[in-house]
Coordinates of C-alpha atoms in Angstrom, one line a residue:
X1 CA 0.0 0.0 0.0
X2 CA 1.3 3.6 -0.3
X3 CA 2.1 5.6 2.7
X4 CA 3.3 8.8 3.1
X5 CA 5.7 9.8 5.6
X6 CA 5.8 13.7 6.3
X7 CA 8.8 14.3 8.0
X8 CA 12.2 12.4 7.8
X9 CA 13.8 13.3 11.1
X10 CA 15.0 10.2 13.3
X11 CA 11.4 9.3 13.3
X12 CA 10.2 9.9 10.0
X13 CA 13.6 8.2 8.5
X14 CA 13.2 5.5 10.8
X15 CA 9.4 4.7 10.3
X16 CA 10.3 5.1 6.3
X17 CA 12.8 2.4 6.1
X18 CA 11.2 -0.1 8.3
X19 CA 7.7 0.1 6.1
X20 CA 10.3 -0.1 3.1
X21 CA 11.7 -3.4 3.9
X22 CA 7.9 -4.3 4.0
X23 CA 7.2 -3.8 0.3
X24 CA 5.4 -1.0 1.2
X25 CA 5.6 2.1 -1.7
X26 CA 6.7 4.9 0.7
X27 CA 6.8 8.3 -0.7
X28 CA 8.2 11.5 1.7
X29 CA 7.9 14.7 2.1
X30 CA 10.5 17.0 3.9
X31 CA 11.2 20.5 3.8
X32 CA 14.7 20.2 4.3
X33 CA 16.8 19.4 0.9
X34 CA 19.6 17.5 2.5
X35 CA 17.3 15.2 4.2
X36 CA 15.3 14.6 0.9
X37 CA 18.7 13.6 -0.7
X38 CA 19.9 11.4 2.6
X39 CA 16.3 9.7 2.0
X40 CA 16.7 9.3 -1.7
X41 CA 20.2 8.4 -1.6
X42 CA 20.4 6.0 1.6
X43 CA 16.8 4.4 1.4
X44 CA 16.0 4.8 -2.6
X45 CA 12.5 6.6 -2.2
X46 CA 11.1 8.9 -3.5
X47 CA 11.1 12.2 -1.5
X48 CA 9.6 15.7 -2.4
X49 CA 10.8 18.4 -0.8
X50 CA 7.8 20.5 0.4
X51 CA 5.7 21.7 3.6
X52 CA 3.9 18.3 4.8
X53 CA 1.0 20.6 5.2
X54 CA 0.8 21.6 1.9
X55 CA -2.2 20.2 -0.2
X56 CA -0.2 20.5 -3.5
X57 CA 3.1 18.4 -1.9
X58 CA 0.4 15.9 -0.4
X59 CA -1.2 15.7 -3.8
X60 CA 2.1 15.3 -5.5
X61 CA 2.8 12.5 -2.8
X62 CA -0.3 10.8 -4.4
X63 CA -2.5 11.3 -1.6
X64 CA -5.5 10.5 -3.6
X65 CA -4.8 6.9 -3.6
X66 CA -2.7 6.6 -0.5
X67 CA -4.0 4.0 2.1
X68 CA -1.7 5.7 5.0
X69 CA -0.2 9.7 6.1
X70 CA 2.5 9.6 9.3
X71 CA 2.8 13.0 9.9
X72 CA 5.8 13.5 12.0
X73 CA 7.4 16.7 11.2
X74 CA 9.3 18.8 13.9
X75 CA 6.2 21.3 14.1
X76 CA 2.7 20.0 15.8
X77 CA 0.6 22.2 13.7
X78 CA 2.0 20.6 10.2
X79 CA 1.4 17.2 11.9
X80 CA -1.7 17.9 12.8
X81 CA -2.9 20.1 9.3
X82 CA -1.1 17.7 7.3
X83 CA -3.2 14.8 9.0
X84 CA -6.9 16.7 8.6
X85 CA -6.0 17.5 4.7
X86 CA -5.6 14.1 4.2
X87 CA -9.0 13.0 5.7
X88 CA -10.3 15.4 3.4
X89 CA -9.0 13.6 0.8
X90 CA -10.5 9.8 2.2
X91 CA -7.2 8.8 3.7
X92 CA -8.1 6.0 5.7
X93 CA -5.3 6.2 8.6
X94 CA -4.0 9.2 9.6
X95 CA -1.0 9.3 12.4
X96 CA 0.4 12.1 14.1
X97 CA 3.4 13.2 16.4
X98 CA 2.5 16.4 19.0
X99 CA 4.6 17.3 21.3
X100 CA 2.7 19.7 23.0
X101 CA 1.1 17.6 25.9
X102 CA -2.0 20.3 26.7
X103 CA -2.2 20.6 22.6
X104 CA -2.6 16.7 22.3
X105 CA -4.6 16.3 25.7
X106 CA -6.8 19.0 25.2
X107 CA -10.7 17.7 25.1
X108 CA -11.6 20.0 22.3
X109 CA -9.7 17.7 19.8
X110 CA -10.8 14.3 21.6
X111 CA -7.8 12.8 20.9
X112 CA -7.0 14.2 17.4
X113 CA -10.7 12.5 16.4
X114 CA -12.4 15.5 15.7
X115 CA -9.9 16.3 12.9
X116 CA -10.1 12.4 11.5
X117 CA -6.6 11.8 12.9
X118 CA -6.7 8.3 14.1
X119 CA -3.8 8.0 16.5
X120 CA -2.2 11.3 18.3
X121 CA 1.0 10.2 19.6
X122 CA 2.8 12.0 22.2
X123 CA 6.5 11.3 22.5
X124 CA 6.9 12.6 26.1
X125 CA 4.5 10.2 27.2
X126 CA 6.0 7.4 25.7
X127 CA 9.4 8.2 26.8
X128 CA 7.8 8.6 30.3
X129 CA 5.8 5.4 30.6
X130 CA 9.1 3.3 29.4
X131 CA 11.2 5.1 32.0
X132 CA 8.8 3.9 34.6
X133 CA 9.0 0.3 33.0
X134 CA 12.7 0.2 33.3
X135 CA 13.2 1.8 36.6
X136 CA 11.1 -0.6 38.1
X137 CA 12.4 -3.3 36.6
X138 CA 15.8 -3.8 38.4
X139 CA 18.2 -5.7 37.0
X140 CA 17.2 -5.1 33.6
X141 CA 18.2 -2.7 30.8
X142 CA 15.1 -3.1 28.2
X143 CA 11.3 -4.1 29.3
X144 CA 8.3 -4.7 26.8
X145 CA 5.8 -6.3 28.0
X146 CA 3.5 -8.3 25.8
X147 CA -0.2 -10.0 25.9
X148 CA -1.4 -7.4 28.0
X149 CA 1.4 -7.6 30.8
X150 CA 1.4 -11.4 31.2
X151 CA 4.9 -12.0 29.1
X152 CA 7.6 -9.8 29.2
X153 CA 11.2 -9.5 27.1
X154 CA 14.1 -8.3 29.4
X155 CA 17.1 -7.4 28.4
X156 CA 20.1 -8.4 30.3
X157 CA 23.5 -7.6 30.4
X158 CA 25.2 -11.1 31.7
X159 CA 28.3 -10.8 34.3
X160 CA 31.3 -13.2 34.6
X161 CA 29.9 -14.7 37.3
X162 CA 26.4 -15.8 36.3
X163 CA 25.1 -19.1 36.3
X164 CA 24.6 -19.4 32.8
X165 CA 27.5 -18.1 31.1
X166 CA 29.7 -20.5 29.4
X167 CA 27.0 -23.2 28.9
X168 CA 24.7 -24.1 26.0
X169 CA 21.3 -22.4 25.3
X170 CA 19.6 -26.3 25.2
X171 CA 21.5 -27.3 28.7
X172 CA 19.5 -24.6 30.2
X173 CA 16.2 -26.3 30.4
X174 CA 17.5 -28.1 33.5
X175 CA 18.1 -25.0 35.5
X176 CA 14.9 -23.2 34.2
X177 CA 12.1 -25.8 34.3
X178 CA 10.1 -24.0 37.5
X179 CA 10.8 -20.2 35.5
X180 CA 11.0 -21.1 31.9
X181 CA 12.2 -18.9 30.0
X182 CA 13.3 -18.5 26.1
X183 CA 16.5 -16.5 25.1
X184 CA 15.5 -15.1 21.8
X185 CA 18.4 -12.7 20.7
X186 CA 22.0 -12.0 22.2
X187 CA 23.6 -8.8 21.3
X188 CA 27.7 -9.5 21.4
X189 CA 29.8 -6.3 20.5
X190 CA 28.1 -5.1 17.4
X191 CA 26.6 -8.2 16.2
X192 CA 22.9 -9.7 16.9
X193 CA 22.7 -13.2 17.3
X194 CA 19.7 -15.1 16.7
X195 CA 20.3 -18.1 19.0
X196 CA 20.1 -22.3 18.8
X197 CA 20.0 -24.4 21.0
X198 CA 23.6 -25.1 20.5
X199 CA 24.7 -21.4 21.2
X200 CA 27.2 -20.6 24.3
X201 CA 26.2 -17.6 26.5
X202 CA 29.6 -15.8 27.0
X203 CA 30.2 -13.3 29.8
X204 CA 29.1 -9.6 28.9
X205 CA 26.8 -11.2 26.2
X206 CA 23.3 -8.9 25.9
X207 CA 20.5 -11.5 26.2
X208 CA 17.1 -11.1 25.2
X209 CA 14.4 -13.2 26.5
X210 CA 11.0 -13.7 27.0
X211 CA 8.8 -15.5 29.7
X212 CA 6.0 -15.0 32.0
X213 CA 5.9 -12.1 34.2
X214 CA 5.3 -14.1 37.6
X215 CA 8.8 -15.3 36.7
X216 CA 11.0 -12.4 36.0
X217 CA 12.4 -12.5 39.4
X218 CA 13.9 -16.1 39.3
X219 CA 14.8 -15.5 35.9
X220 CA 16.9 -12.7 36.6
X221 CA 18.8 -14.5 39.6
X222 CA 19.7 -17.2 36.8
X223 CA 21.3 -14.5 35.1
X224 CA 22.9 -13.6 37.7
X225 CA 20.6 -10.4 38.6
X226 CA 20.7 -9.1 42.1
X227 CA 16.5 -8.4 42.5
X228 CA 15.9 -5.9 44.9
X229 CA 12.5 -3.4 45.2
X230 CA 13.2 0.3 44.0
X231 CA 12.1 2.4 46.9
X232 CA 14.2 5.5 45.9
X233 CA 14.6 7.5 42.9
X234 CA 16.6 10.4 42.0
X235 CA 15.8 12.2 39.0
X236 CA 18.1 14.7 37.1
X237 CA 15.8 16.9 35.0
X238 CA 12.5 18.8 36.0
X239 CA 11.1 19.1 32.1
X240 CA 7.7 17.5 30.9
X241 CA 8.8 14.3 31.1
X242 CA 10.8 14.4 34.5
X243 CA 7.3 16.0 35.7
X244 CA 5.6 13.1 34.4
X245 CA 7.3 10.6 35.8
X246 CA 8.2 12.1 39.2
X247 CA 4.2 12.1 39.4
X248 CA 3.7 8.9 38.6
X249 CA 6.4 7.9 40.7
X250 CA 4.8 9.6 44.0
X251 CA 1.2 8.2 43.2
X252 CA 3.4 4.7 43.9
X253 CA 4.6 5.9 47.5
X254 CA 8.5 5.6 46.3
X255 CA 11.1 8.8 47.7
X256 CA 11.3 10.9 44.7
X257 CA 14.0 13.7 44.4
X258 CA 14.4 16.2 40.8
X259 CA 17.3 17.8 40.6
X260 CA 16.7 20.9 37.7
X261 CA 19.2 24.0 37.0
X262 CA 16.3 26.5 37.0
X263 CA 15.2 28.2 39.6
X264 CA 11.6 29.0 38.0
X265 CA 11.0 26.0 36.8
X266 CA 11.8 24.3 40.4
X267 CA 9.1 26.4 41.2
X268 CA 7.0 25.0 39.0
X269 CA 7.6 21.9 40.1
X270 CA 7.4 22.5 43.6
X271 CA 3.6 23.6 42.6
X272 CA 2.4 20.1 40.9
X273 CA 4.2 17.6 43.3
X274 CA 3.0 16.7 46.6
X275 CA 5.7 15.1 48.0
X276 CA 8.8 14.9 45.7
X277 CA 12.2 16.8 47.2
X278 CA 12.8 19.4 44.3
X279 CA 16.6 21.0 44.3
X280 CA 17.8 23.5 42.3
X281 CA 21.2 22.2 40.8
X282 CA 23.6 20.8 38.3
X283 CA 23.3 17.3 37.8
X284 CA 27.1 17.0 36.7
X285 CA 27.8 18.2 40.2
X286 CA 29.4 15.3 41.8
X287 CA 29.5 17.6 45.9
X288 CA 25.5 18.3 45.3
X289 CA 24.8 14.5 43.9
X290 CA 26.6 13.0 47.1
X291 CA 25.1 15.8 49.4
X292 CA 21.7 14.6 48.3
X293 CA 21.7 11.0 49.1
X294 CA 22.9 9.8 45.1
X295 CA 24.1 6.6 47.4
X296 CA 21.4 5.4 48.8
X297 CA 19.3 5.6 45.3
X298 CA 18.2 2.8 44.2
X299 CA 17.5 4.2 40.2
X300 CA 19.0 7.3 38.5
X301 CA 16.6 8.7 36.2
X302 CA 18.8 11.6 33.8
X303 CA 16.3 13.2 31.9
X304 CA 17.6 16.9 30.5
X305 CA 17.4 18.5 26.9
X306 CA 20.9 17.7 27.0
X307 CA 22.5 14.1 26.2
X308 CA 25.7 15.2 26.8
X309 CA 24.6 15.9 30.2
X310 CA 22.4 13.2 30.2
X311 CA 25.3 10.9 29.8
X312 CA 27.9 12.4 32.2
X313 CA 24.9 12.5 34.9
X314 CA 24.5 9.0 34.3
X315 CA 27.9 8.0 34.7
X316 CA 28.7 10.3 37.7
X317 CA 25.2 8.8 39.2
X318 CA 26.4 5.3 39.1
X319 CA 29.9 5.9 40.2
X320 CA 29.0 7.5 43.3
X321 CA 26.3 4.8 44.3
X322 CA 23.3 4.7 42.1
X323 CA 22.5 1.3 41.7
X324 CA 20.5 1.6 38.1
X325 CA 21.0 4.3 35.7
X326 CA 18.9 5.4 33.0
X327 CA 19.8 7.8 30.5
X328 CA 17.7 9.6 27.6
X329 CA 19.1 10.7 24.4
X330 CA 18.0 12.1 21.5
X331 CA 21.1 10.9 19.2
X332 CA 21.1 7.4 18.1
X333 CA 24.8 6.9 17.7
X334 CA 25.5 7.6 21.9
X335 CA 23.4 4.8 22.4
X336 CA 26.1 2.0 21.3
X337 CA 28.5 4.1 24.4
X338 CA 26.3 3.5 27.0
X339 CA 27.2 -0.1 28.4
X340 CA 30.6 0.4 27.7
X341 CA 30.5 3.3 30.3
X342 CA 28.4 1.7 33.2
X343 CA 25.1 3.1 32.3
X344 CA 22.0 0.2 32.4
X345 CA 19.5 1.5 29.9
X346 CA 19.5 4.2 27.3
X347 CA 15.9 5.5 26.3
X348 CA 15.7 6.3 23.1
X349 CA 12.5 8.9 22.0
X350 CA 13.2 7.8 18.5
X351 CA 12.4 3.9 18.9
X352 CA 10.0 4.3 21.1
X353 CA 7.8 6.9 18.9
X354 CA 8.5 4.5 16.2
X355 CA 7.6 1.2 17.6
X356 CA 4.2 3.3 18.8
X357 CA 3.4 3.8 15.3
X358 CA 4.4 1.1 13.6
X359 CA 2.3 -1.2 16.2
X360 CA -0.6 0.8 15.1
X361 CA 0.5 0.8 11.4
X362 CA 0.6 -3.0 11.6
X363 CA -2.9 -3.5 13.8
X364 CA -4.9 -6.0 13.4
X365 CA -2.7 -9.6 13.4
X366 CA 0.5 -7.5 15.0
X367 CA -0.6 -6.4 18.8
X368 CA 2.6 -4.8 19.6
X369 CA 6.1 -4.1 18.5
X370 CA 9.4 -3.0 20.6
X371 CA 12.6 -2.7 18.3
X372 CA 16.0 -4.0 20.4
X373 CA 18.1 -1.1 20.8
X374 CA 20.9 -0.8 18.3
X375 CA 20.1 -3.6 15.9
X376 CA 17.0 -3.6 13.5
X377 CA 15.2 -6.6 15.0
X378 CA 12.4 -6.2 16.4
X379 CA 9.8 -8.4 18.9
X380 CA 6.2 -8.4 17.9
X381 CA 3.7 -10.0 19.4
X382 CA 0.9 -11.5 16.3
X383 CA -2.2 -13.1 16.1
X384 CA -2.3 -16.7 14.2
X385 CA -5.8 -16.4 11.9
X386 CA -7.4 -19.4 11.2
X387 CA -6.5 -19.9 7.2
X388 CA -2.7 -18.8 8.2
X389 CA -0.6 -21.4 6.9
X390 CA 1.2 -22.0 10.9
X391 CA -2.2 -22.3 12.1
X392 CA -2.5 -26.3 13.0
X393 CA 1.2 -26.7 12.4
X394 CA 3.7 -27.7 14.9
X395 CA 6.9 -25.3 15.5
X396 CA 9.1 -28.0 13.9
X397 CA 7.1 -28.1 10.6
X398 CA 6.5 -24.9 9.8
X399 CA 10.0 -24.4 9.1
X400 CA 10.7 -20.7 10.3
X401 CA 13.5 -18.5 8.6
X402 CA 16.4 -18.5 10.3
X403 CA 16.2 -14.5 11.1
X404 CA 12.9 -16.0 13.2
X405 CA 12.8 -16.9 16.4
X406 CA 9.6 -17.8 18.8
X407 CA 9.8 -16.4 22.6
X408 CA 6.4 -17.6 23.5
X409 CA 2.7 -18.5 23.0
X410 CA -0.1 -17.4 24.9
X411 CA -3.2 -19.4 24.3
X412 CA -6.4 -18.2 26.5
X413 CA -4.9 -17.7 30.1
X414 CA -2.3 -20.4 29.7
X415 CA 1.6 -18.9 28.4
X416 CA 3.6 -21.8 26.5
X417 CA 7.3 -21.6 26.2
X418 CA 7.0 -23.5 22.8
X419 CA 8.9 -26.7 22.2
X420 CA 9.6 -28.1 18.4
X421 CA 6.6 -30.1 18.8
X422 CA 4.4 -27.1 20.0
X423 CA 1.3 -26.9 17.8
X424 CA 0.1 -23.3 16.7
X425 CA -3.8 -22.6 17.0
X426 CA -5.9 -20.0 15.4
X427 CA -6.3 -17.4 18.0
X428 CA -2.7 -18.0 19.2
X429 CA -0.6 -15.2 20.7
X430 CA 2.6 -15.3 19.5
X431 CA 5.8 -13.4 20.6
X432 CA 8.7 -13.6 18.6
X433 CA 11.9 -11.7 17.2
X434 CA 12.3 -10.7 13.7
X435 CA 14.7 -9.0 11.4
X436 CA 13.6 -7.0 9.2
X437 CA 14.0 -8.8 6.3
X438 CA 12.2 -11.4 7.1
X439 CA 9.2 -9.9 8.4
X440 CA 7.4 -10.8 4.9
X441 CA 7.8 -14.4 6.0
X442 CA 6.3 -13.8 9.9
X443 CA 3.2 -12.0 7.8
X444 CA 2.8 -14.5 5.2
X445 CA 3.2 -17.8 7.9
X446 CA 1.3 -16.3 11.0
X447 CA -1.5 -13.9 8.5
X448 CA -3.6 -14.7 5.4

């Protein structure tokens, strides 16, 4: 089907070559002319350099008999314009990026509905909700969670003392038969390894895996995880999204403390939290950090405008006693630093906008998507329909692509770690990691 992307930022470019690999016909629009030639150089579309909002660049786009417009441009309005243009013309799914929380939330567009925009995405919010997944996750760098809460993937960076490194993927199912779990992708260096049975866990490997909630504490003592409750939280930025989260955070009853440079916006934060410590300081400042209790914090949340200071925040955090650190940042190529340097989870506003809208691109047989940090696989959780050629066929026959792996299957209330004999139902809930390329395959097999 064509889409049209409006927009080819991080997002946009992201969003654009993902539905690419999908034999989608993608056509963008960008008002910058070195980002057109980037897109038409890099991903070989075609891109048309012209305001999203425009009805003559939308029309050019072929809007007329385009089934899709993801509008997400640097500016709300365009997003927004660009998105009610298009349901003039009978677009049937229109997507939008605002960044203005009050603009989004505001009653008077319901939601973006009133306009015909079908999903109004707010980035802030997203980056907030995962920061609140991670920090209260200990122990883990990455959390998705999947069939509404009941399977999770983790990511896990594994130490040289775990119980698990050094042996075989299949001589795990000893260990792991009262917390079964599947490992479905280990990131070593700067490869990602789509796993056999036969594959060794080495120390420092990145594993991915999947199993049932109730279980995430045993599995992360097998992987050598110390588990321990998050009770206080330091945060280093008061902006919308530290706000957000230093709310949600209190409504829990945890110790929350924001540390912002500016002395009006403490103020404003001193106004919409009830409990919450608020100091007025530099987050880079290792005297203030240790003054304030940074070694009795059990997660560092470093959330400014600013990755350098993001990073540096993070790092100082942890090496004065936080026990978890978790960074934002806005530029994609920090995020490969951040283990290196001590740091246990980098957010990344890009991939989580993106995996947002592509979930919602891919409705229907695809319930949710979360892309691993840097690598382009990506876990989905999909729906087996009754004519799909898996439904009726065991794991063994169905013969999955190599670039395919299955996590789990959840089946009514009951969560199956499949085994090669596993048989697939219509109905079926099924998690599993995907590159991209083979994503055709995962549609084709588990779809009509």
């Amino acid at each position: 089907m064509r889409i049209i992307v409006i927009g080819a930022g991080e997002v946009g470019y992201h969003i654009a070559e993902r539905l690419s690999h999908e034999a989608h016909e993608v056509v963008v629009i960008e008002r910058n002319p070195e980002v057109c030639r980037r897109v038409q150089e890099t991903l070989r579309l075609r891109a048309i350099e012209a305001d999203g909002s425009s009805p003559g660049a939308l029309e050019e786009a072929g809007v007329r008999e385009a089934a899709m417009v993801i509008a997400v441009a640097d500016v709300d309005e365009i997003n927004i314009v660009a998105c009610a243009i298009a349901h003039q013309y009978g677009v049937a799914t229109k997507i939008a990026r605002v960044r203005d929380i009050e603009l989004g939330a505001h009653p008077i567009l319901a939601g973006g509905k009133v306009l015909g925009i079908d999903l109004l995405i707010n980035p802030n919010q997203v980056v907030a909700d995962e920061i609140l997944r991670v920090i209260k996750t200990t122990g883990a760098a990455e959390v998705a969670d999947f069939a509404d809460g009941r399977v999770q993937l983790l990511g896990v960076k594994i130490g040289p003392r775990a119980p698990v490194v050094n042996r075989r993927l299949r001589d795990l199912r000893s260990v792991q038969s009262s917390s079964p779990f599947l490992v479905v992708g280990i990131a070593r260096g700067d490869q990602l390894i789509v796993p056999t049975g036969d594959t060794v866990v080495a120390a420092d490997d990145h594993l991915y895996i999947v199993g049932r909630r109730e279980f995430i504490p045993d599995i992360l003592v097998l992987l050598g995880r110390t588990i321990a409750a998050t009770k206080r939280v330091f945060i280093i930025g008061g902006g919308r999204i530290g706000l957000q989260v230093a709310r949600a955070l209190e409504a829990e009853d945890l110790t929350v403390t924001v540390m912002e440079k500016s002395r009006a916006r403490c103020e404003e934060l001193a106004k919409h939290l009830a409990r919450a410590r608020v100091l007025q300081g530099d987050g880079t400042d290792v005297r203030l950090l240790t003054e304030e209790g940074i070694a009795e914090t059990d997660a560092l949340a470093t959330i400014t405008d600013d990755d350098a200071t993001n990073l540096l925040a993070a790092i100082l955090g942890k090496r004065y006693g936080a026990k978890k650190a978790v960074a934002l940042f806005k530029r994609p190529d920090l995020i490969p630093l951040v283990e290196s340097l001590g740091i246990d989870a980098p957010i990344s506003p890009r991939l989580l906008t993106a995996s947002v809208i592509l979930r919602f691109v891919r409705r229907g047989r695809v319930v949710s998507v979360f892309e691993l940090p840097e690598s382009e696989a990506e876990t989905l959780e999909v729906i087996v329909v009754p004519q799909a050629p898996a439904a009726g066929q065991s794991l063994e026959a169905l013969t999955l692509p190599p670039d395919v792996l299955v996590g789990a299957i959840v089946r009514g209330e009951e969560v199956l770690v499949p085994e090669r004999s596993t048989v697939f139902q219509a109905g079926d809930h099924v998690i599993l990691l995907a590159l991209p390329r083979a994503l055709p395959d995962v549609e084709r097999l588990f779809g009509s």
